[in-house]
Amino acid sequence: MDGSNGILDVEDILNGDMEDRIAVLEKKVAQQDDEIVCLKTALADVVRRMSNLEGKRPGKLTVASTSPLKTLKDAQFSVSPARPSHMVLPSKLNMSNGTPKKPIHNFPMAKRPSTPDHTKKITNSNSDLRRWASADGNSFPSPARRSSSLTNLSSPKPRNTGPPVSKEANYNKEEGFVKIYLRGRGITMYAPSSMPDYTISKGAQAPSQKLKLDWVYGYRGRDCRSNLHLLPTGEVIYFIAAVVVMYNVEEEMQRFYLGHTDDVKCIAIHPDKVTIATGQVAGHDRKSDAKKSPRTASAASSTSSSTEDAADDETDSTDIKCYVPHVRIWDSISLTTLRIIGIGEFERAVCCISFSKADGGSHLVAVDEANDHVLSVWEWNKGEKGTKLTETKSATEPVLAAEFHPMDHKQIISCGKSHISFWTIEDNRLTKKSGVFEKHDKPKYVTCLAFADNGDVISGDSNGNIFVWGKGNTRIHYAVPSAHEGPIFGLYVMKDGTLLSGGGKDRKLLAWDRRYIQKTDVEKELPEGTGPVRTITQGKDNQILIGTTKNAILQGSLTSDFYSIVQAHTDELWGLAVHPASRQFLTCSYDRHIILWDSSSHTQVWTKTIDDGCQSAGFHPSGTVIAIGTVTGRWLAIDAASRDLVTVHTDGNEQHDCMEYSPDGHYLAVGSHDNYIYVYAVSENGYKYNKVGRCNGHSSYITHLDWSADSQYIQSNSGDYEILFWSASTCRQVTSASSMRDIEWSSQHCTLGFSVCGIWQEGADGTDVNAVCRSHDKTVAVSGDDFGKVNLFKYPCCQPKSHSNSYSGHSSHVTCVRFLKDDSRLISTGGKDMSIMQWRLSS
């Protein structure tokens, strides 16, 4: 504070009276208030500068008043919804690649959340403003350099309303490193000494190799209904993620329709049994797709070479519009798209669709997930995009089913929460009559519909009742109260007139004759592990197919047991590891299930359930032991043959994001969400573990790890885009990144590194790429991103913004990608879509 402000001497104060003391104190308080205003305003300016440096869209901080107090009030550090509102600063000056770097807000990777029960530790919170520094040499305001907000509060600078400036990658030939920018932050990557002639170009060409979808593991039954059918070809048709699967169980073959751009939510079969309609949810706001960058050569896959790119060509033809909810009508033989209807007409998702039956299937009814659940009727084969005949608001509550009456193409029945509605189409207008429950308790949900041979409408509800509504009537004609204990999730009328009902709580499959009298000799209870009934359909001959709420498809009959033909995970999926010697791979997820798969037979070798959700996995080089990282801070090792527990350890209380054994099998590195890497010495072929130490140096959670080929060093990436190197035997950081430039790495799982710097496209924010893997022959690399894409690059991919072959199928973020040992197959996992996709690599 300036001495000219007239602060009284302490002795004068002590000798004065009480009034003087109060006056002095009031003056000091006023001066301190002014200083606080200035400091807070300076902090607002610092936040604005940090946001600009990180590529944040300008205009979020408002300084529009000549009054310092109003300036501070207006500058409440408004943060874009795209980033977290908390801003935590590191406690020390971070070192990356041997050079000081600017700490940034430690934004978590968008698709790598901690579980709700565990608070994610992002950075140390005891930070000091004096230690802020920029990797580019631009320092933040300091006492020696007053910010413009202090020198001229009354004249704010005009805000830049344009897009954030994207810095181009550059190469320092003298030092031999490439610097790329993610969110405006420079990341230094040293080139090997064997590449003295390296120059930055516009990007390497896409590889000649291609990926082709070979198999899809999983089924979406947890929240979708009536999504399991049998085609005349003998194929079972269903969907998961953005893929519609046609599975021939007897011949062990799958075909795929890949025209959708996001989650498929509903499916309908045309009366001709060949034409299929599928509806999808609204897609991601994908800037890369909107721009249609020429760097990416998109390609779709199917099992038929003649239709390999058909689905993707259809997607390209409608550009970004295909990321809004719509219905695709396509041919199940040729896999070609016939119509895309409803672009711009639906909101959020298309949840129910059905073809008319009585008129040969010329009409289609669709219901979306808008607030009013709009029901629309289409003449789908009229015009290029179909013709909408009429639409109306159906209900403010969720709608679970909408079906044309099989004997009357002018009648539609819909049901959902607290309602069943009977719609009539007259002169292209819809009129509604609500079902009357009369003396019966009105159920909370009417969950499913079926139609009897005589035209009666049959409904199942959340109270376990079966109600029969007479044809053309809105009143209950016959009731079977408490047919099930708990809700009824599925109804189906067999060809012989037998009505099947499936319980959502008791897991029972019951049969009823034409008079709705239960066949007492028929009662099947599904295994607890497969979950309750979600949907029922008739298979070949007397076979029955059941989709369950735990994402399983069962096959059986009323006289035989049911067995699983499709089953995978039921919660978010991150963990993936491949066997070091065979064609097996392992997945584990938040559902606490660990599954070992055989990629040749497409079957489960074994499954094991543990107490905690699983985050990551890794095979010991011998293939005899598997390490599993959980979401609670525990990790365990299990025997790969017997599934017996080998050991359990606890390190911290946050999830372990990566588990990597050293190539010689003598070490295990555990990368944790608490910013540490825990290193264990491994002996007795993976059956004994002793803790070596903890690698401490990252300022954010560990995302990826790689071991050197000689098992001496570890390279690691973190959530704030650091690349650090470590000595495994001492757990000490190797601070000179340039000294590690010629180290040979046994794998390439780190998404940041010189050999994979080309996977980062223009405008990438550092969280877009979740996983990368190099083939064992070191010719190609694959990345999995937040937009559901699997991208194939040449390796090494060291030219920024390199071209790739890009493949769709996942609807959620691709959490992990791994090549099998012989590079013949690639495995990819979807996070929230819970799917596992197996791709064939071909030249």
Short mmCIF file of C-alpha atoms in Angstrom, two decimals, residues 17-241:
data_model
loop_
_atom_site.label_atom_id
_atom_site.label_comp_id
_atom_site.label_asym_id
_atom_site.label_seq_id
_atom_site.Cartn_x
_atom_site.Cartn_y
_atom_site.Cartn_z
CA ASP A 17 -9.06 8.37 21.88
CA MET A 18 -11.50 5.71 20.84
CA GLU A 19 -12.98 7.78 18.01
CA ASP A 20 -9.58 8.12 16.40
CA ARG A 21 -9.02 4.41 16.68
CA ILE A 22 -12.36 3.71 14.98
CA ALA A 23 -11.64 6.24 12.24
CA VAL A 24 -8.27 4.64 11.51
CA LEU A 25 -9.78 1.17 11.40
CA GLU A 26 -12.56 2.32 9.07
CA LYS A 27 -9.99 3.88 6.78
CA LYS A 28 -7.92 0.68 6.71
CA VAL A 29 -11.00 -1.39 5.95
CA ALA A 30 -11.93 0.94 3.07
CA GLN A 31 -8.41 0.67 1.64
CA GLN A 32 -8.45 -3.13 1.94
CA ASP A 33 -11.85 -3.28 0.21
CA ASP A 34 -10.40 -1.35 -2.71
CA GLU A 35 -7.46 -3.73 -2.88
CA ILE A 36 -9.75 -6.77 -2.79
CA VAL A 37 -11.78 -5.35 -5.67
CA CYS A 38 -8.60 -4.85 -7.69
CA LEU A 39 -7.29 -8.33 -6.87
CA LYS A 40 -10.56 -9.98 -7.80
CA THR A 41 -10.74 -8.03 -11.03
CA ALA A 42 -7.18 -9.06 -11.83
CA LEU A 43 -8.13 -12.69 -11.15
CA ALA A 44 -11.02 -12.35 -13.56
CA ASP A 45 -8.56 -11.10 -16.16
CA VAL A 46 -6.26 -14.05 -15.43
CA VAL A 47 -9.11 -16.50 -15.97
CA ARG A 48 -9.99 -14.79 -19.24
CA ARG A 49 -6.38 -15.01 -20.42
CA MET A 50 -6.17 -18.68 -19.44
CA SER A 51 -9.36 -19.42 -21.36
CA ASN A 52 -7.98 -17.69 -24.45
CA LEU A 53 -4.70 -19.61 -24.24
CA GLU A 54 -6.54 -22.89 -23.97
CA GLY A 55 -8.62 -22.24 -27.04
CA LYS A 56 -11.79 -21.49 -25.10
CA ARG A 57 -14.46 -19.66 -27.08
CA PRO A 58 -14.11 -15.97 -26.23
CA GLY A 59 -16.81 -13.81 -24.81
CA LYS A 60 -17.52 -15.77 -21.62
CA LEU A 61 -16.23 -13.13 -19.21
CA THR A 62 -18.06 -9.84 -19.29
CA VAL A 63 -16.47 -6.57 -18.18
CA ALA A 64 -18.92 -3.86 -19.12
CA SER A 65 -19.02 -1.26 -16.35
CA THR A 66 -16.85 1.66 -15.39
CA SER A 67 -17.34 0.82 -11.73
CA PRO A 68 -14.84 -1.66 -10.32
CA LEU A 69 -17.57 -3.18 -8.12
CA LYS A 70 -19.93 -3.65 -11.05
CA THR A 71 -17.06 -4.92 -13.15
CA LEU A 72 -16.38 -7.61 -10.59
CA LYS A 73 -20.08 -8.45 -10.33
CA ASP A 74 -20.37 -8.85 -14.08
CA ALA A 75 -17.21 -10.96 -14.28
CA GLN A 76 -18.46 -13.93 -12.28
CA PHE A 77 -16.13 -16.22 -14.13
CA SER A 78 -18.87 -17.50 -16.41
CA VAL A 79 -17.72 -20.85 -17.73
CA SER A 80 -18.82 -22.47 -20.94
CA PRO A 81 -21.09 -25.49 -20.42
CA ALA A 82 -18.61 -27.48 -22.46
CA ARG A 83 -16.15 -27.48 -19.60
CA PRO A 84 -16.42 -28.05 -15.84
CA SER A 85 -17.20 -25.10 -13.63
CA HIS A 86 -14.49 -25.94 -11.14
CA MET A 87 -11.00 -24.65 -11.82
CA VAL A 88 -8.33 -26.43 -9.83
CA LEU A 89 -4.74 -25.34 -10.05
CA PRO A 90 -1.67 -27.53 -9.58
CA SER A 91 0.50 -27.15 -6.52
CA LYS A 92 3.80 -27.04 -8.32
CA LEU A 93 5.39 -26.07 -11.58
CA ASN A 94 4.88 -29.10 -13.80
CA MET A 95 7.59 -30.47 -16.01
CA SER A 96 6.72 -32.21 -19.24
CA ASN A 97 9.43 -33.50 -21.52
CA GLY A 98 12.03 -31.58 -19.53
CA THR A 99 10.52 -28.11 -20.13
CA PRO A 100 8.28 -26.01 -17.91
CA LYS A 101 4.68 -26.06 -18.95
CA LYS A 102 1.58 -24.11 -18.06
CA PRO A 103 -0.80 -25.92 -15.76
CA ILE A 104 -4.27 -25.98 -17.21
CA HIS A 105 -7.67 -26.65 -15.78
CA ASN A 106 -7.55 -30.36 -15.39
CA PHE A 107 -10.55 -31.20 -17.50
CA PRO A 108 -11.39 -34.90 -17.22
CA MET A 109 -11.58 -36.94 -20.37
CA ALA A 110 -15.16 -36.55 -21.48
CA LYS A 111 -15.87 -40.28 -21.47
CA ARG A 112 -13.73 -41.52 -18.63
CA PRO A 113 -15.75 -40.69 -15.52
CA SER A 114 -15.22 -41.96 -12.04
CA THR A 115 -18.06 -43.97 -10.65
CA PRO A 116 -20.55 -41.91 -8.64
CA ASP A 117 -19.35 -43.40 -5.37
CA HIS A 118 -15.81 -42.18 -5.79
CA THR A 119 -14.85 -38.53 -6.14
CA LYS A 120 -12.23 -38.03 -8.79
CA LYS A 121 -9.03 -36.39 -7.66
CA ILE A 122 -7.94 -34.24 -10.56
CA THR A 123 -5.09 -32.15 -9.23
CA ASN A 124 -3.63 -31.03 -5.98
CA SER A 125 -5.69 -28.08 -4.85
CA ASN A 126 -3.06 -26.19 -2.80
CA SER A 127 -2.02 -23.96 -5.66
CA ASP A 128 -0.10 -20.72 -5.79
CA LEU A 129 -0.76 -18.06 -8.43
CA ARG A 130 2.92 -17.13 -8.50
CA ARG A 131 3.76 -20.51 -10.01
CA TRP A 132 1.59 -20.15 -13.08
CA ALA A 133 3.70 -20.40 -16.21
CA SER A 134 3.09 -21.03 -19.89
CA ALA A 135 4.75 -23.67 -22.02
CA ASP A 136 4.84 -21.15 -24.83
CA GLY A 137 6.68 -18.53 -22.81
CA ASN A 138 3.59 -16.40 -22.21
CA SER A 139 3.29 -15.78 -18.49
CA PHE A 140 0.21 -14.69 -16.65
CA PRO A 141 -0.09 -11.29 -14.92
CA SER A 142 2.39 -10.77 -12.14
CA PRO A 143 3.06 -7.88 -9.72
CA ALA A 144 5.68 -6.54 -12.14
CA ARG A 145 3.20 -6.44 -14.99
CA ARG A 146 -0.18 -4.98 -14.24
CA SER A 147 -3.09 -6.40 -16.19
CA SER A 148 -5.18 -4.24 -18.46
CA SER A 149 -8.17 -4.75 -16.18
CA LEU A 150 -6.35 -2.82 -13.46
CA THR A 151 -4.98 -0.04 -15.65
CA ASN A 152 -8.15 0.62 -17.61
CA LEU A 153 -11.25 -0.81 -16.00
CA SER A 154 -13.48 1.67 -17.78
CA SER A 155 -12.32 0.68 -21.28
CA PRO A 156 -12.82 -3.02 -21.81
CA LYS A 157 -11.35 -4.56 -24.92
CA PRO A 158 -13.79 -5.55 -27.65
CA ARG A 159 -14.62 -9.24 -27.45
CA ASN A 160 -13.55 -11.54 -30.23
CA THR A 161 -16.67 -13.37 -31.38
CA GLY A 162 -14.92 -15.51 -33.95
CA PRO A 163 -13.92 -19.17 -33.57
CA PRO A 164 -10.95 -20.07 -31.41
CA VAL A 165 -7.60 -19.81 -33.13
CA SER A 166 -6.11 -23.23 -33.88
CA LYS A 167 -2.36 -23.38 -33.65
CA GLU A 168 -0.58 -25.40 -36.29
CA ALA A 169 1.85 -28.16 -35.40
CA ASN A 170 5.51 -27.25 -35.92
CA TYR A 171 8.84 -29.06 -36.06
CA ASN A 172 12.02 -27.84 -34.39
CA LYS A 173 14.73 -29.33 -36.58
CA GLU A 174 17.51 -28.15 -34.30
CA GLU A 175 16.16 -29.94 -31.23
CA GLY A 176 14.41 -32.66 -33.22
CA PHE A 177 10.94 -32.42 -31.77
CA VAL A 178 7.40 -31.91 -33.01
CA LYS A 179 4.99 -29.70 -31.10
CA ILE A 180 1.26 -30.19 -31.54
CA TYR A 181 -1.48 -28.21 -29.81
CA LEU A 182 -4.48 -29.61 -27.97
CA ARG A 183 -6.90 -27.03 -26.55
CA GLY A 184 -4.23 -24.44 -27.30
CA ARG A 185 -1.62 -26.22 -25.23
CA GLY A 186 1.70 -27.18 -26.80
CA ILE A 187 2.82 -30.80 -26.41
CA THR A 188 6.40 -31.66 -27.28
CA MET A 189 7.26 -35.03 -28.82
CA TYR A 190 10.84 -35.96 -29.70
CA ALA A 191 11.59 -37.69 -32.97
CA PRO A 192 13.97 -40.68 -33.02
CA SER A 193 17.55 -40.00 -34.05
CA SER A 194 17.02 -42.35 -36.98
CA MET A 195 14.74 -39.74 -38.63
CA PRO A 196 17.09 -36.78 -39.29
CA ASP A 197 15.27 -35.84 -42.50
CA TYR A 198 11.81 -35.65 -40.93
CA THR A 199 9.64 -32.77 -42.14
CA ILE A 200 6.09 -31.82 -41.37
CA SER A 201 3.76 -32.40 -44.27
CA LYS A 202 0.01 -32.15 -44.70
CA GLY A 203 -0.48 -35.69 -43.45
CA ALA A 204 0.34 -39.21 -44.48
CA GLN A 205 -1.96 -41.15 -46.76
CA ALA A 206 -4.45 -43.67 -45.42
CA PRO A 207 -3.15 -47.25 -45.31
CA SER A 208 -3.96 -49.80 -48.00
CA GLN A 209 -5.24 -52.18 -45.34
CA LYS A 210 -8.95 -52.16 -44.52
CA LEU A 211 -11.12 -53.23 -41.63
CA LYS A 212 -14.25 -55.28 -42.12
CA LEU A 213 -16.77 -55.96 -39.37
CA ASP A 214 -16.52 -59.64 -38.58
CA TRP A 215 -18.65 -60.16 -35.44
CA VAL A 216 -20.71 -58.15 -32.96
CA TYR A 217 -21.07 -59.35 -29.37
CA GLY A 218 -24.11 -58.12 -27.46
CA TYR A 219 -27.80 -57.19 -27.68
CA ARG A 220 -29.75 -54.18 -26.45
CA GLY A 221 -32.54 -55.46 -24.22
CA ARG A 222 -32.19 -53.32 -21.13
CA ASP A 223 -34.39 -50.47 -22.40
CA CYS A 224 -35.84 -51.49 -25.77
CA ARG A 225 -38.93 -53.57 -26.58
CA SER A 226 -40.13 -55.69 -29.50
CA ASN A 227 -36.63 -55.73 -30.97
CA LEU A 228 -36.17 -59.44 -31.66
CA HIS A 229 -37.55 -61.14 -34.79
CA LEU A 230 -36.96 -64.12 -37.09
CA LEU A 231 -36.49 -63.57 -40.82
CA PRO A 232 -37.47 -66.11 -43.52
CA THR A 233 -33.74 -66.66 -44.13
CA GLY A 234 -33.53 -68.26 -40.67
CA GLU A 235 -31.64 -65.26 -39.30
CA VAL A 236 -32.45 -63.68 -35.97
CA ILE A 237 -32.56 -59.90 -36.37
CA TYR A 238 -31.84 -57.50 -33.50
CA PHE A 239 -29.70 -54.45 -32.81
CA ILE A 240 -27.00 -53.08 -30.54
CA ALA A 241 -25.29 -49.69 -30.70
#
